[in-house]
CSV table of C-alpha atoms and ligand atoms in Angstrom, one decimal:
chain,number,residue,atom,x,y,z
A,1,MET,CA,-33.9,-4.8,-24.2
A,2,ILE,CA,-30.3,-5.8,-23.3
A,3,GLU,CA,-27.9,-2.9,-23.3
A,4,SER,CA,-24.6,-3.3,-25.0
A,5,PHE,CA,-21.2,-1.6,-24.5
A,6,ASP,CA,-17.7,-2.0,-25.8
A,7,VAL,CA,-16.4,-2.4,-22.3
A,8,VAL,CA,-17.9,-2.8,-18.8
A,9,VAL,CA,-15.5,-1.9,-16.0
A,10,ILE,CA,-16.5,-3.4,-12.6
A,11,GLY,CA,-15.2,-1.2,-9.7
A,12,ALA,CA,-15.2,2.6,-9.7
A,13,GLY,CA,-12.0,3.0,-7.6
A,14,ALA,CA,-8.7,4.5,-8.7
A,15,ALA,CA,-7.9,1.8,-11.4
A,16,GLY,CA,-11.4,1.4,-12.7
A,17,LEU,CA,-12.1,5.1,-13.1
A,18,PHE,CA,-8.7,5.8,-14.7
A,19,CYS,CA,-9.1,2.9,-17.1
A,20,ALA,CA,-12.7,4.0,-18.0
A,21,GLY,CA,-11.4,7.5,-18.8
A,22,VAL,CA,-8.6,6.3,-21.1
A,23,ALA,CA,-11.1,3.9,-22.9
A,24,ALA,CA,-13.8,6.5,-23.2
A,25,ARG,CA,-11.4,9.1,-24.6
A,26,ARG,CA,-10.5,6.6,-27.3
A,27,GLY,CA,-14.2,6.7,-28.4
A,28,LEU,CA,-15.3,3.4,-26.8
A,29,ARG,CA,-18.7,3.0,-25.2
A,30,VAL,CA,-17.8,2.4,-21.5
A,31,LEU,CA,-20.0,1.4,-18.6
A,32,VAL,CA,-18.6,1.6,-15.0
A,33,LEU,CA,-20.4,-0.4,-12.3
A,34,ASP,CA,-19.8,-0.2,-8.6
A,35,HIS,CA,-21.9,-1.7,-5.8
A,36,GLY,CA,-21.0,1.1,-3.5
A,37,PRO,CA,-22.9,4.4,-3.0
A,38,GLU,CA,-20.1,6.6,-4.3
A,39,PRO,CA,-17.0,6.3,-6.5
A,40,GLY,CA,-13.4,6.4,-5.3
A,41,ARG,CA,-14.0,6.0,-1.6
A,42,LYS,CA,-10.4,4.9,-0.8
A,43,ILE,CA,-9.1,7.9,-2.8
A,44,LEU,CA,-11.0,10.2,-0.5
A,45,ILE,CA,-9.5,8.8,2.7
A,46,SER,CA,-6.1,8.2,1.3
A,47,GLY,CA,-3.0,10.0,2.5
A,48,GLY,CA,-4.9,11.3,5.5
A,49,GLY,CA,-7.4,13.0,3.2
A,50,ARG,CA,-4.6,14.5,1.0
A,51,CYS,CA,-4.0,11.5,-1.3
A,52,ASN,CA,-0.4,10.5,-1.8
A,53,PHE,CA,-1.2,10.1,-5.5
A,54,THR,CA,2.2,9.0,-6.7
A,55,ASN,CA,5.9,8.8,-5.9
A,56,MET,CA,8.6,10.7,-7.9
A,57,LYS,CA,10.6,7.4,-8.2
A,58,VAL,CA,8.7,4.3,-9.1
A,59,GLY,CA,10.2,1.0,-10.3
A,60,ALA,CA,9.3,-2.7,-10.1
A,61,GLU,CA,11.6,-2.9,-7.0
A,62,ASN,CA,8.9,-1.0,-5.1
A,63,PHE,CA,6.4,-3.8,-5.6
A,64,LEU,CA,5.8,-7.3,-4.2
A,65,SER,CA,4.6,-9.9,-6.7
A,66,ALA,CA,5.1,-13.6,-7.3
A,67,ASN,CA,6.5,-12.3,-10.7
A,68,PRO,CA,8.7,-9.3,-9.8
A,69,HIS,CA,9.0,-8.4,-13.5
A,70,PHE,CA,5.3,-8.3,-14.3
A,71,SER,CA,4.6,-4.6,-13.3
A,72,LYS,CA,7.6,-3.2,-15.4
A,73,SER,CA,5.8,-2.9,-18.7
A,74,ALA,CA,2.7,-1.1,-17.4
A,75,LEU,CA,4.7,1.1,-15.1
A,76,ALA,CA,6.9,2.2,-18.1
A,77,GLY,CA,3.9,2.9,-20.2
A,78,PHE,CA,2.4,5.4,-17.8
A,79,THR,CA,4.9,7.0,-15.4
A,80,PRO,CA,4.6,9.3,-12.4
A,81,LYS,CA,5.6,12.1,-14.7
A,82,ASP,CA,2.5,11.3,-16.9
A,83,PHE,CA,0.2,11.5,-13.8
A,84,ILE,CA,1.9,14.6,-12.5
A,85,ALA,CA,1.3,16.3,-15.9
A,86,LEU,CA,-2.5,15.5,-15.5
A,87,VAL,CA,-2.5,16.9,-12.0
A,88,GLU,CA,-0.9,20.0,-13.2
A,89,ARG,CA,-3.2,20.3,-16.2
A,90,TYR,CA,-6.1,20.3,-13.7
A,91,GLY,CA,-4.4,23.0,-11.6
A,92,ILE,CA,-4.2,20.8,-8.5
A,93,ALA,CA,-1.5,22.1,-6.2
A,94,TYR,CA,0.8,19.4,-4.6
A,95,HIS,CA,3.9,19.0,-2.6
A,96,GLU,CA,6.6,16.4,-1.9
A,97,LYS,CA,6.2,15.3,1.7
A,98,THR,CA,9.1,12.9,2.1
A,99,LEU,CA,10.9,10.2,0.2
A,100,GLY,CA,9.5,11.3,-3.1
A,101,GLN,CA,5.8,11.0,-1.9
A,102,LEU,CA,3.5,13.6,-3.7
A,103,PHE,CA,0.4,14.8,-1.9
A,104,CYS,CA,-2.3,17.3,-2.7
A,105,ASP,CA,-1.9,20.6,-0.9
A,106,GLY,CA,-5.7,20.7,-0.6
A,107,SER,CA,-7.8,17.6,-0.6
A,108,ALA,CA,-8.0,14.1,-2.1
A,109,ARG,CA,-11.4,15.1,-3.5
A,110,GLN,CA,-9.5,17.0,-6.2
A,111,ILE,CA,-7.9,13.8,-7.5
A,112,LEU,CA,-11.3,12.1,-7.5
A,113,ASP,CA,-12.9,15.1,-9.3
A,114,MET,CA,-10.2,15.0,-11.9
A,115,LEU,CA,-10.7,11.2,-12.5
A,116,LEU,CA,-14.5,11.8,-12.8
A,117,ASP,CA,-13.9,14.6,-15.3
A,118,LEU,CA,-11.5,12.4,-17.3
A,119,CYS,CA,-14.1,9.6,-17.5
A,120,ALA,CA,-17.0,12.0,-18.3
A,121,GLY,CA,-17.5,10.1,-21.5
A,122,ALA,CA,-18.2,6.8,-19.7
A,123,GLU,CA,-21.5,6.0,-18.0
A,124,LEU,CA,-21.2,5.4,-14.2
A,125,ARG,CA,-23.7,3.4,-12.3
A,126,LEU,CA,-23.5,3.2,-8.6
A,127,GLY,CA,-25.2,0.8,-6.2
A,128,VAL,CA,-25.1,-1.9,-8.8
A,129,GLY,CA,-23.8,-5.4,-8.1
A,130,VAL,CA,-23.1,-8.3,-10.5
A,131,ARG,CA,-24.9,-11.5,-9.9
A,132,GLU,CA,-23.7,-13.7,-12.8
A,133,MET,CA,-21.1,-13.4,-15.5
A,134,SER,CA,-20.7,-15.5,-18.6
A,135,HIS,CA,-18.8,-15.4,-21.9
A,136,ASP,CA,-20.3,-16.5,-25.1
A,137,GLY,CA,-18.5,-14.6,-27.9
A,138,GLY,CA,-19.0,-11.5,-25.6
A,139,PHE,CA,-19.4,-11.0,-21.9
A,140,VAL,CA,-22.9,-11.1,-20.4
A,141,LEU,CA,-23.4,-9.7,-17.0
A,142,GLU,CA,-26.5,-10.2,-14.9
A,143,THR,CA,-26.5,-7.2,-12.7
A,144,THR,CA,-28.9,-6.1,-9.9
A,145,ARG,CA,-30.3,-3.7,-12.4
A,146,GLY,CA,-30.7,-5.8,-15.5
A,147,VAL,CA,-28.5,-7.6,-18.0
A,148,VAL,CA,-25.7,-5.9,-19.9
A,149,LYS,CA,-23.5,-7.2,-22.7
A,150,ALA,CA,-19.9,-6.1,-23.6
A,151,GLY,CA,-17.1,-7.1,-25.8
A,152,ASN,CA,-14.6,-6.5,-23.0
A,153,LEU,CA,-14.7,-6.8,-19.3
A,154,VAL,CA,-12.3,-5.0,-16.9
A,155,VAL,CA,-12.3,-6.3,-13.3
A,156,ALA,CA,-11.1,-3.4,-11.1
A,157,THR,CA,-12.7,-4.3,-7.8
A,158,GLY,CA,-9.5,-4.1,-5.7
A,159,GLY,CA,-8.6,-6.4,-2.8
A,160,LEU,CA,-10.0,-7.3,0.6
A,161,SER,CA,-8.7,-4.4,2.6
A,162,ILE,CA,-11.2,-2.3,4.5
A,163,PRO,CA,-14.5,-4.3,4.0
A,164,LYS,CA,-16.5,-1.4,5.5
A,165,LEU,CA,-15.5,0.7,2.4
A,166,GLY,CA,-16.9,-1.9,0.1
A,167,ALA,CA,-14.0,-4.3,-0.4
A,168,THR,CA,-15.0,-7.8,-1.6
A,169,GLY,CA,-13.3,-10.9,-3.1
A,170,PHE,CA,-15.1,-10.3,-6.4
A,171,ALA,CA,-11.9,-10.2,-8.4
A,172,TYR,CA,-10.8,-13.5,-7.1
A,173,GLU,CA,-14.1,-15.2,-7.8
A,174,ALA,CA,-14.1,-13.6,-11.3
A,175,ALA,CA,-10.5,-14.9,-11.9
A,176,LYS,CA,-11.5,-18.4,-10.9
A,177,ARG,CA,-14.7,-18.2,-12.9
A,178,PHE,CA,-12.7,-17.6,-16.1
A,179,GLY,CA,-9.9,-20.1,-15.3
A,180,HIS,CA,-7.3,-17.8,-13.7
A,181,GLY,CA,-5.3,-18.6,-10.5
A,182,VAL,CA,-5.2,-16.5,-7.4
A,183,VAL,CA,-2.2,-15.9,-5.2
A,184,PRO,CA,-3.6,-16.2,-1.7
A,185,PRO,CA,-4.6,-12.7,-0.6
A,186,ARG,CA,-3.1,-11.4,2.7
A,187,PRO,CA,-3.2,-8.1,4.6
A,188,ALA,CA,-0.3,-5.8,3.8
A,189,LEU,CA,0.8,-2.3,5.0
A,190,VAL,CA,-0.9,-3.3,8.2
A,191,PRO,CA,-0.2,-2.7,12.0
A,192,LEU,CA,1.3,-5.7,13.8
A,193,THR,CA,0.1,-7.4,17.0
A,194,PHE,CA,2.0,-9.0,19.7
A,195,GLY,CA,1.6,-11.3,22.7
A,196,ALA,CA,0.3,-10.0,26.0
A,197,GLN,CA,3.8,-9.6,27.6
A,198,ASP,CA,5.0,-7.4,24.7
A,199,VAL,CA,1.8,-5.5,24.5
A,200,ALA,CA,2.1,-4.6,28.2
A,201,TRP,CA,5.4,-2.6,27.7
A,202,MET,CA,4.4,-1.3,24.2
A,203,GLN,CA,1.2,0.1,25.7
A,204,GLU,CA,3.2,2.2,28.1
A,205,LEU,CA,4.9,3.8,25.1
A,206,ALA,CA,1.7,4.2,23.1
A,207,GLY,CA,2.0,7.4,21.0
A,208,VAL,CA,5.8,7.4,20.9
A,209,SER,CA,7.1,7.7,17.3
A,210,ALA,CA,10.8,7.1,16.6
A,211,PRO,CA,12.9,7.1,13.4
A,212,VAL,CA,14.3,3.6,12.9
A,213,ARG,CA,15.9,1.2,10.4
A,214,ILE,CA,13.6,-1.8,10.2
A,215,SER,CA,14.7,-5.1,8.5
A,216,VAL,CA,13.8,-8.6,7.7
A,217,GLY,CA,16.5,-10.5,5.7
A,218,LYS,CA,17.8,-8.2,3.0
A,219,ILE,CA,14.7,-6.0,3.0
A,220,ARG,CA,15.1,-2.8,5.0
A,221,PHE,CA,13.3,0.6,5.4
A,222,GLU,CA,14.3,3.8,7.2
A,223,GLU,CA,11.1,5.4,8.4
A,224,ASN,CA,9.2,6.1,11.7
A,225,LEU,CA,7.9,3.4,14.0
A,226,LEU,CA,4.9,4.1,16.2
A,227,PHE,CA,4.0,2.3,19.5
A,228,THR,CA,0.3,1.8,19.9
A,229,HIS,CA,-2.1,0.4,22.5
A,230,ARG,CA,-2.3,-2.8,20.5
A,231,GLY,CA,1.3,-3.2,19.3
A,232,LEU,CA,3.3,-1.5,16.5
A,233,SER,CA,2.4,0.7,13.6
A,234,GLY,CA,3.8,3.7,11.7
A,235,PRO,CA,5.3,3.7,8.2
A,236,ALA,CA,8.3,1.5,9.1
A,237,VAL,CA,6.1,-1.2,10.5
A,238,LEU,CA,3.6,-1.0,7.7
A,239,GLN,CA,6.3,-1.4,5.1
A,240,ILE,CA,7.9,-4.4,6.8
A,241,SER,CA,4.5,-6.0,7.4
A,242,SER,CA,4.2,-6.7,3.7
A,243,TYR,CA,7.3,-8.8,3.7
A,244,LEU,CA,6.7,-10.8,6.9
A,245,ALA,CA,6.0,-14.5,6.7
A,246,PRO,CA,3.6,-15.8,9.4
A,247,GLY,CA,5.5,-16.2,12.6
A,248,ALA,CA,8.6,-14.4,11.3
A,249,ALA,CA,10.6,-11.9,13.5
A,250,PHE,CA,12.1,-8.7,12.3
A,251,GLU,CA,14.8,-6.3,13.6
A,252,VAL,CA,14.7,-2.7,14.5
A,253,ASP,CA,17.6,-0.4,14.8
A,254,PHE,CA,16.6,2.4,17.2
A,255,CYS,CA,19.8,4.4,16.5
A,256,PRO,CA,20.2,4.2,12.7
A,257,GLY,CA,23.7,5.4,11.6
A,258,LEU,CA,25.1,5.2,15.1
A,259,ARG,CA,27.0,2.3,16.8
A,260,ALA,CA,25.1,2.5,20.1
A,261,GLU,CA,27.6,0.3,22.0
A,262,GLU,CA,30.4,2.7,21.1
A,263,MET,CA,28.3,5.8,21.9
A,264,LEU,CA,27.5,4.4,25.4
A,265,LEU,CA,31.1,3.4,26.2
A,266,GLU,CA,32.3,6.8,25.1
A,267,ALA,CA,29.7,8.5,27.2
A,268,LYS,CA,30.9,6.5,30.2
A,269,THR,CA,34.3,8.4,30.0
A,270,ARG,CA,33.2,11.7,28.5
A,271,ARG,CA,30.0,12.2,30.4
A,272,ALA,CA,30.9,10.2,33.5
A,273,LYS,CA,28.4,12.0,35.8
A,274,ALA,CA,25.4,11.9,33.5
A,275,GLY,CA,22.6,9.4,34.0
A,276,LEU,CA,21.8,6.7,31.4
A,277,LYS,CA,18.4,8.2,30.7
A,278,ALA,CA,19.9,11.6,29.8
A,279,VAL,CA,22.5,10.0,27.5
A,280,LEU,CA,19.9,7.9,25.7
A,281,GLY,CA,17.6,10.9,25.5
A,282,GLU,CA,20.1,12.6,23.1
A,283,HIS,CA,19.4,9.9,20.6
A,284,LEU,CA,15.9,8.6,21.3
A,285,PRO,CA,12.5,10.2,22.1
A,286,ALA,CA,12.3,11.0,25.9
A,287,ARG,CA,9.8,8.2,26.8
A,288,LEU,CA,11.7,5.6,24.8
A,289,ALA,CA,15.0,6.7,26.5
A,290,ALA,CA,13.3,6.3,29.9
A,291,HIS,CA,12.0,2.8,28.9
A,292,PHE,CA,15.5,1.6,27.9
A,293,ALA,CA,17.1,3.2,31.0
A,294,GLY,CA,14.5,1.4,33.1
A,295,ALA,CA,15.1,1.7,36.9
A,296,GLU,CA,18.9,2.4,36.4
A,297,THR,CA,19.9,5.4,38.5
A,298,ARG,CA,23.7,5.0,38.6
A,299,ASN,CA,25.9,7.5,36.8
A,300,MET,CA,27.4,6.5,33.4
A,301,ALA,CA,30.8,6.0,35.2
A,302,ASP,CA,29.4,3.4,37.5
A,303,LEU,CA,27.7,1.3,34.8
A,304,PRO,CA,29.6,-1.9,33.9
A,305,ASP,CA,30.9,-2.1,30.3
A,306,LYS,CA,29.1,-5.4,29.9
A,307,THR,CA,25.7,-3.7,30.7
A,308,LEU,CA,26.4,-0.9,28.3
A,309,ARG,CA,27.5,-3.3,25.5
A,310,ALA,CA,24.4,-5.4,25.9
A,311,LEU,CA,22.2,-2.3,25.9
A,312,GLY,CA,24.0,-0.9,22.8
A,313,GLN,CA,23.5,-4.1,20.9
A,314,LYS,CA,19.8,-4.2,21.9
A,315,LEU,CA,19.3,-0.6,20.6
A,316,ASN,CA,20.9,-1.4,17.2
A,317,ARG,CA,19.4,-4.9,16.8
A,318,PHE,CA,16.1,-5.1,18.7
A,319,SER,CA,14.2,-8.3,17.7
A,320,PHE,CA,10.4,-8.2,17.5
A,321,ALA,CA,8.3,-11.3,17.2
A,322,PRO,CA,4.7,-10.4,16.2
A,323,THR,CA,1.9,-12.8,16.7
A,324,GLY,CA,-0.1,-11.5,13.8
A,325,SER,CA,-1.6,-8.3,12.3
A,326,GLU,CA,-4.7,-6.2,12.6
A,327,GLY,CA,-6.0,-7.9,9.5
A,328,PHE,CA,-7.9,-6.7,6.5
A,329,ALA,CA,-10.0,-4.3,8.6
A,330,LYS,CA,-6.9,-2.2,9.1
A,331,ALA,CA,-4.6,-3.2,6.1
A,332,GLU,CA,-4.0,-0.4,3.7
A,333,VAL,CA,-3.7,-2.9,0.9
A,334,THR,CA,-4.0,-6.6,0.0
A,335,ALA,CA,-1.0,-8.5,-1.1
A,336,GLY,CA,-1.5,-11.5,-3.4
A,337,GLY,CA,-4.4,-11.5,-5.8
A,338,VAL,CA,-5.1,-12.5,-9.4
A,339,ASP,CA,-2.1,-14.5,-10.6
A,340,THR,CA,-0.1,-12.6,-13.2
A,341,THR,CA,1.1,-15.8,-15.0
A,342,GLU,CA,-1.8,-15.8,-17.4
A,343,LEU,CA,-2.0,-12.0,-17.9
A,344,VAL,CA,-0.2,-10.0,-20.6
A,345,SER,CA,2.1,-7.6,-18.8
A,346,LYS,CA,1.7,-4.8,-21.4
A,347,SER,CA,-2.1,-4.7,-21.1
A,348,CYS,CA,-3.2,-6.8,-18.1
A,349,GLU,CA,-5.3,-8.7,-20.5
A,350,SER,CA,-6.1,-12.4,-20.0
A,351,ARG,CA,-4.1,-14.8,-22.1
A,352,LYS,CA,-6.9,-17.3,-21.7
A,353,LEU,CA,-9.8,-15.1,-22.6
A,354,PRO,CA,-9.1,-12.1,-24.8
A,355,GLY,CA,-11.2,-9.1,-23.8
A,356,LEU,CA,-10.9,-9.9,-20.1
A,357,PHE,CA,-8.7,-7.6,-18.0
A,358,PHE,CA,-7.7,-7.4,-14.4
A,359,ILE,CA,-6.2,-4.2,-13.1
A,360,GLY,CA,-5.3,-2.4,-9.8
A,361,GLU,CA,-5.0,-3.9,-6.4
A,362,ALA,CA,-7.0,-7.0,-7.5
A,363,VAL,CA,-3.8,-8.2,-9.3
A,364,ASP,CA,-0.9,-9.8,-7.5
A,365,VAL,CA,1.1,-6.5,-7.6
A,366,THR,CA,1.4,-4.7,-4.2
A,367,GLY,CA,3.2,-1.5,-3.7
A,368,TRP,CA,5.2,-0.1,-0.8
A,369,LEU,CA,3.7,2.7,1.2
A,370,GLY,CA,4.3,6.1,-0.4
A,371,GLY,CA,2.1,6.5,-3.5
A,372,TYR,CA,3.2,3.3,-5.2
A,373,ASN,CA,-0.2,1.6,-5.0
A,374,PHE,CA,-2.0,4.5,-6.7
A,375,GLN,CA,0.7,4.6,-9.4
A,376,TRP,CA,0.0,0.9,-10.0
A,377,ALA,CA,-3.7,1.7,-10.3
A,378,TRP,CA,-3.1,4.5,-12.8
A,379,ALA,CA,-0.5,2.5,-14.8
A,380,SER,CA,-2.5,-0.8,-15.0
A,381,GLY,CA,-5.7,1.2,-15.7
A,382,HIS,CA,-3.9,3.0,-18.5
A,383,ALA,CA,-2.4,-0.2,-19.9
A,384,ALA,CA,-5.8,-1.9,-20.1
A,385,GLY,CA,-7.6,1.3,-21.3
A,386,GLN,CA,-5.2,1.6,-24.2
A,387,ALA,CA,-5.4,-2.1,-25.2
A,388,ILE,CA,-9.2,-2.6,-25.2
A,389,GLN,CA,-10.5,-3.1,-28.7
A,390,ALA,CA,-14.1,-2.8,-29.9
A,391,ARG,CA,-15.2,-6.3,-30.6
B,1,LIG,C1,-6.8,4.2,4.5
B,1,LIG,C2,-6.0,4.0,3.2
B,1,LIG,C3,-5.2,5.0,2.7
B,1,LIG,C4,-4.5,4.8,1.5
B,1,LIG,N1,-3.6,5.8,1.1
B,1,LIG,C5,-2.9,5.6,0.0
B,1,LIG,C6,-2.1,6.6,-0.5
B,1,LIG,O1,-2.0,7.7,0.0
B,1,LIG,N2,-1.3,6.4,-1.6
B,1,LIG,C7,-1.4,5.2,-2.3
B,1,LIG,O2,-0.7,5.0,-3.3
B,1,LIG,N3,-2.3,4.2,-1.9
B,1,LIG,C8,-3.0,4.4,-0.8
B,1,LIG,N4,-3.9,3.4,-0.4
B,1,LIG,C9,-4.0,2.2,-1.2
B,1,LIG,C10,-4.9,2.6,-2.4
B,1,LIG,O3,-6.1,3.2,-1.9
B,1,LIG,C11,-5.4,1.3,-3.2
B,1,LIG,O4,-4.2,0.6,-3.5
B,1,LIG,C12,-6.1,1.7,-4.5
B,1,LIG,O5,-7.3,2.4,-4.1
B,1,LIG,C13,-6.5,0.5,-5.3
B,1,LIG,O6,-7.3,1.0,-6.4
B,1,LIG,P1,-8.3,-0.1,-7.1
B,1,LIG,O7,-9.1,0.8,-8.0
B,1,LIG,O8,-7.6,-1.3,-7.5
B,1,LIG,O9,-9.2,-0.6,-5.9
B,1,LIG,P2,-10.2,0.3,-5.0
B,1,LIG,O10,-9.8,1.7,-4.9
B,1,LIG,O11,-10.4,-0.5,-3.7
B,1,LIG,O12,-11.6,0.2,-5.8
B,1,LIG,C14,-12.4,-0.9,-5.9
B,1,LIG,C15,-13.8,-0.5,-6.2
B,1,LIG,O13,-14.5,-1.7,-6.5
B,1,LIG,C16,-15.7,-1.7,-5.8
B,1,LIG,N5,-16.2,-3.1,-5.6
B,1,LIG,C17,-15.6,-4.0,-4.8
B,1,LIG,N6,-16.3,-5.2,-4.9
B,1,LIG,C18,-17.3,-5.0,-5.8
B,1,LIG,C19,-18.3,-5.8,-6.3
B,1,LIG,N7,-18.5,-7.1,-5.8
B,1,LIG,N8,-19.2,-5.3,-7.2
B,1,LIG,C20,-19.0,-4.0,-7.6
B,1,LIG,N9,-18.1,-3.2,-7.2
B,1,LIG,C21,-17.2,-3.7,-6.3
B,1,LIG,C22,-15.5,-1.0,-4.6
B,1,LIG,O14,-16.7,-0.4,-4.0
B,1,LIG,C23,-14.5,0.1,-5.0
B,1,LIG,O15,-15.1,1.3,-5.4
B,1,LIG,C24,-4.6,3.6,0.8
B,1,LIG,C25,-5.5,2.6,1.2
B,1,LIG,C26,-6.2,2.8,2.4
B,1,LIG,C27,-7.2,1.8,2.8
């Protein structure tokens, strides 16, 4: 006997679970399938185990997409306030860490438990893959555990980031299968790699974290940069990585809000007897100050203005030229994805095939670091969950 549902949601991640809950609470018969052994694996490791589940201030400007307007409607239909209200209803304690980012006080497991409770009315099948899909009036899915039929199909299988957690290109194949385009997926929010010469000096600074202003063109972020054994990471670098074209350089200001050139020239007269390392150490972490001071042992008074000017300019406008990134294995998200052109922004439903929905990270909507990607998962899941109709 072929089982029949109002909707099959493929992918039991943040977007799929939330969508399933919204649809099930509207009285629809919902089946959620996931090929992994447990639901919400990314939720569990997110935010260092505390899940940065949203951000207090979310707008379309916090997302990358070939169509920067697409996310507006779904984001307006389900806001951070709406998700916070749910979190509070479930008695989950949370706090703002920085820049509006909200984290659980306890554990990310609380968010997953809440989602599972919200979709208690849906049937969840784990360890089930989809072999074939077709549409003939309704959707027919040949799964690894039999054939199921549904009037609606929600693809919520995420992007390519972290294959070891079950990421696949299923959404892109499904998009193509049903005539949708795909904006080429690429790693985003990802550590950057450099040539051997750069890595040599970065390695010496491995573990050093510094507050910086990082920029490429008009895009800029003020967050921490972290030197690693392989290159650069930390929130500032992850943020800028999403905006970098292959081969593009970016700039780092190691003294944001300070004209380093003026500071150094002033120190030459005011702190004539101090060493360069000590002066830099007032504005930079000690190991970074030592790196920029190099082998210089002269007092400030003995350093030529030209040398100080050049160093000041370097501190405010240090140019980095990455050779690449650590790839999907380390990328927090995937930029690109199912092209939004043929999706209805209010519902994430296909314009080509009514009843087909793409939500979450699978879609060409990619958030900044800071809770924005989960907010997109909730908002797009909610938009689809509300729009699904029994057919
Ligand atoms: C280490 C890490 C930390 C993060 N921290 C945060 C954070 O704190 N805040 C934030 O906003 N974002 C964070 N993110 C990003 C966030 O986790 C994702 O954007 C979000 O999980 C996307 O939700 P989704 O439901 O679209 O996809 P996913 O959560 O990736 O879920 C997709 C589901 O589909 C399943 N699936 C995949 N392929 C198939 C297939 N072929 N058949 C069946 N099932 C399939 C997968 O097993 C998975 O369960 C983090 C990401 C990582 C990797």
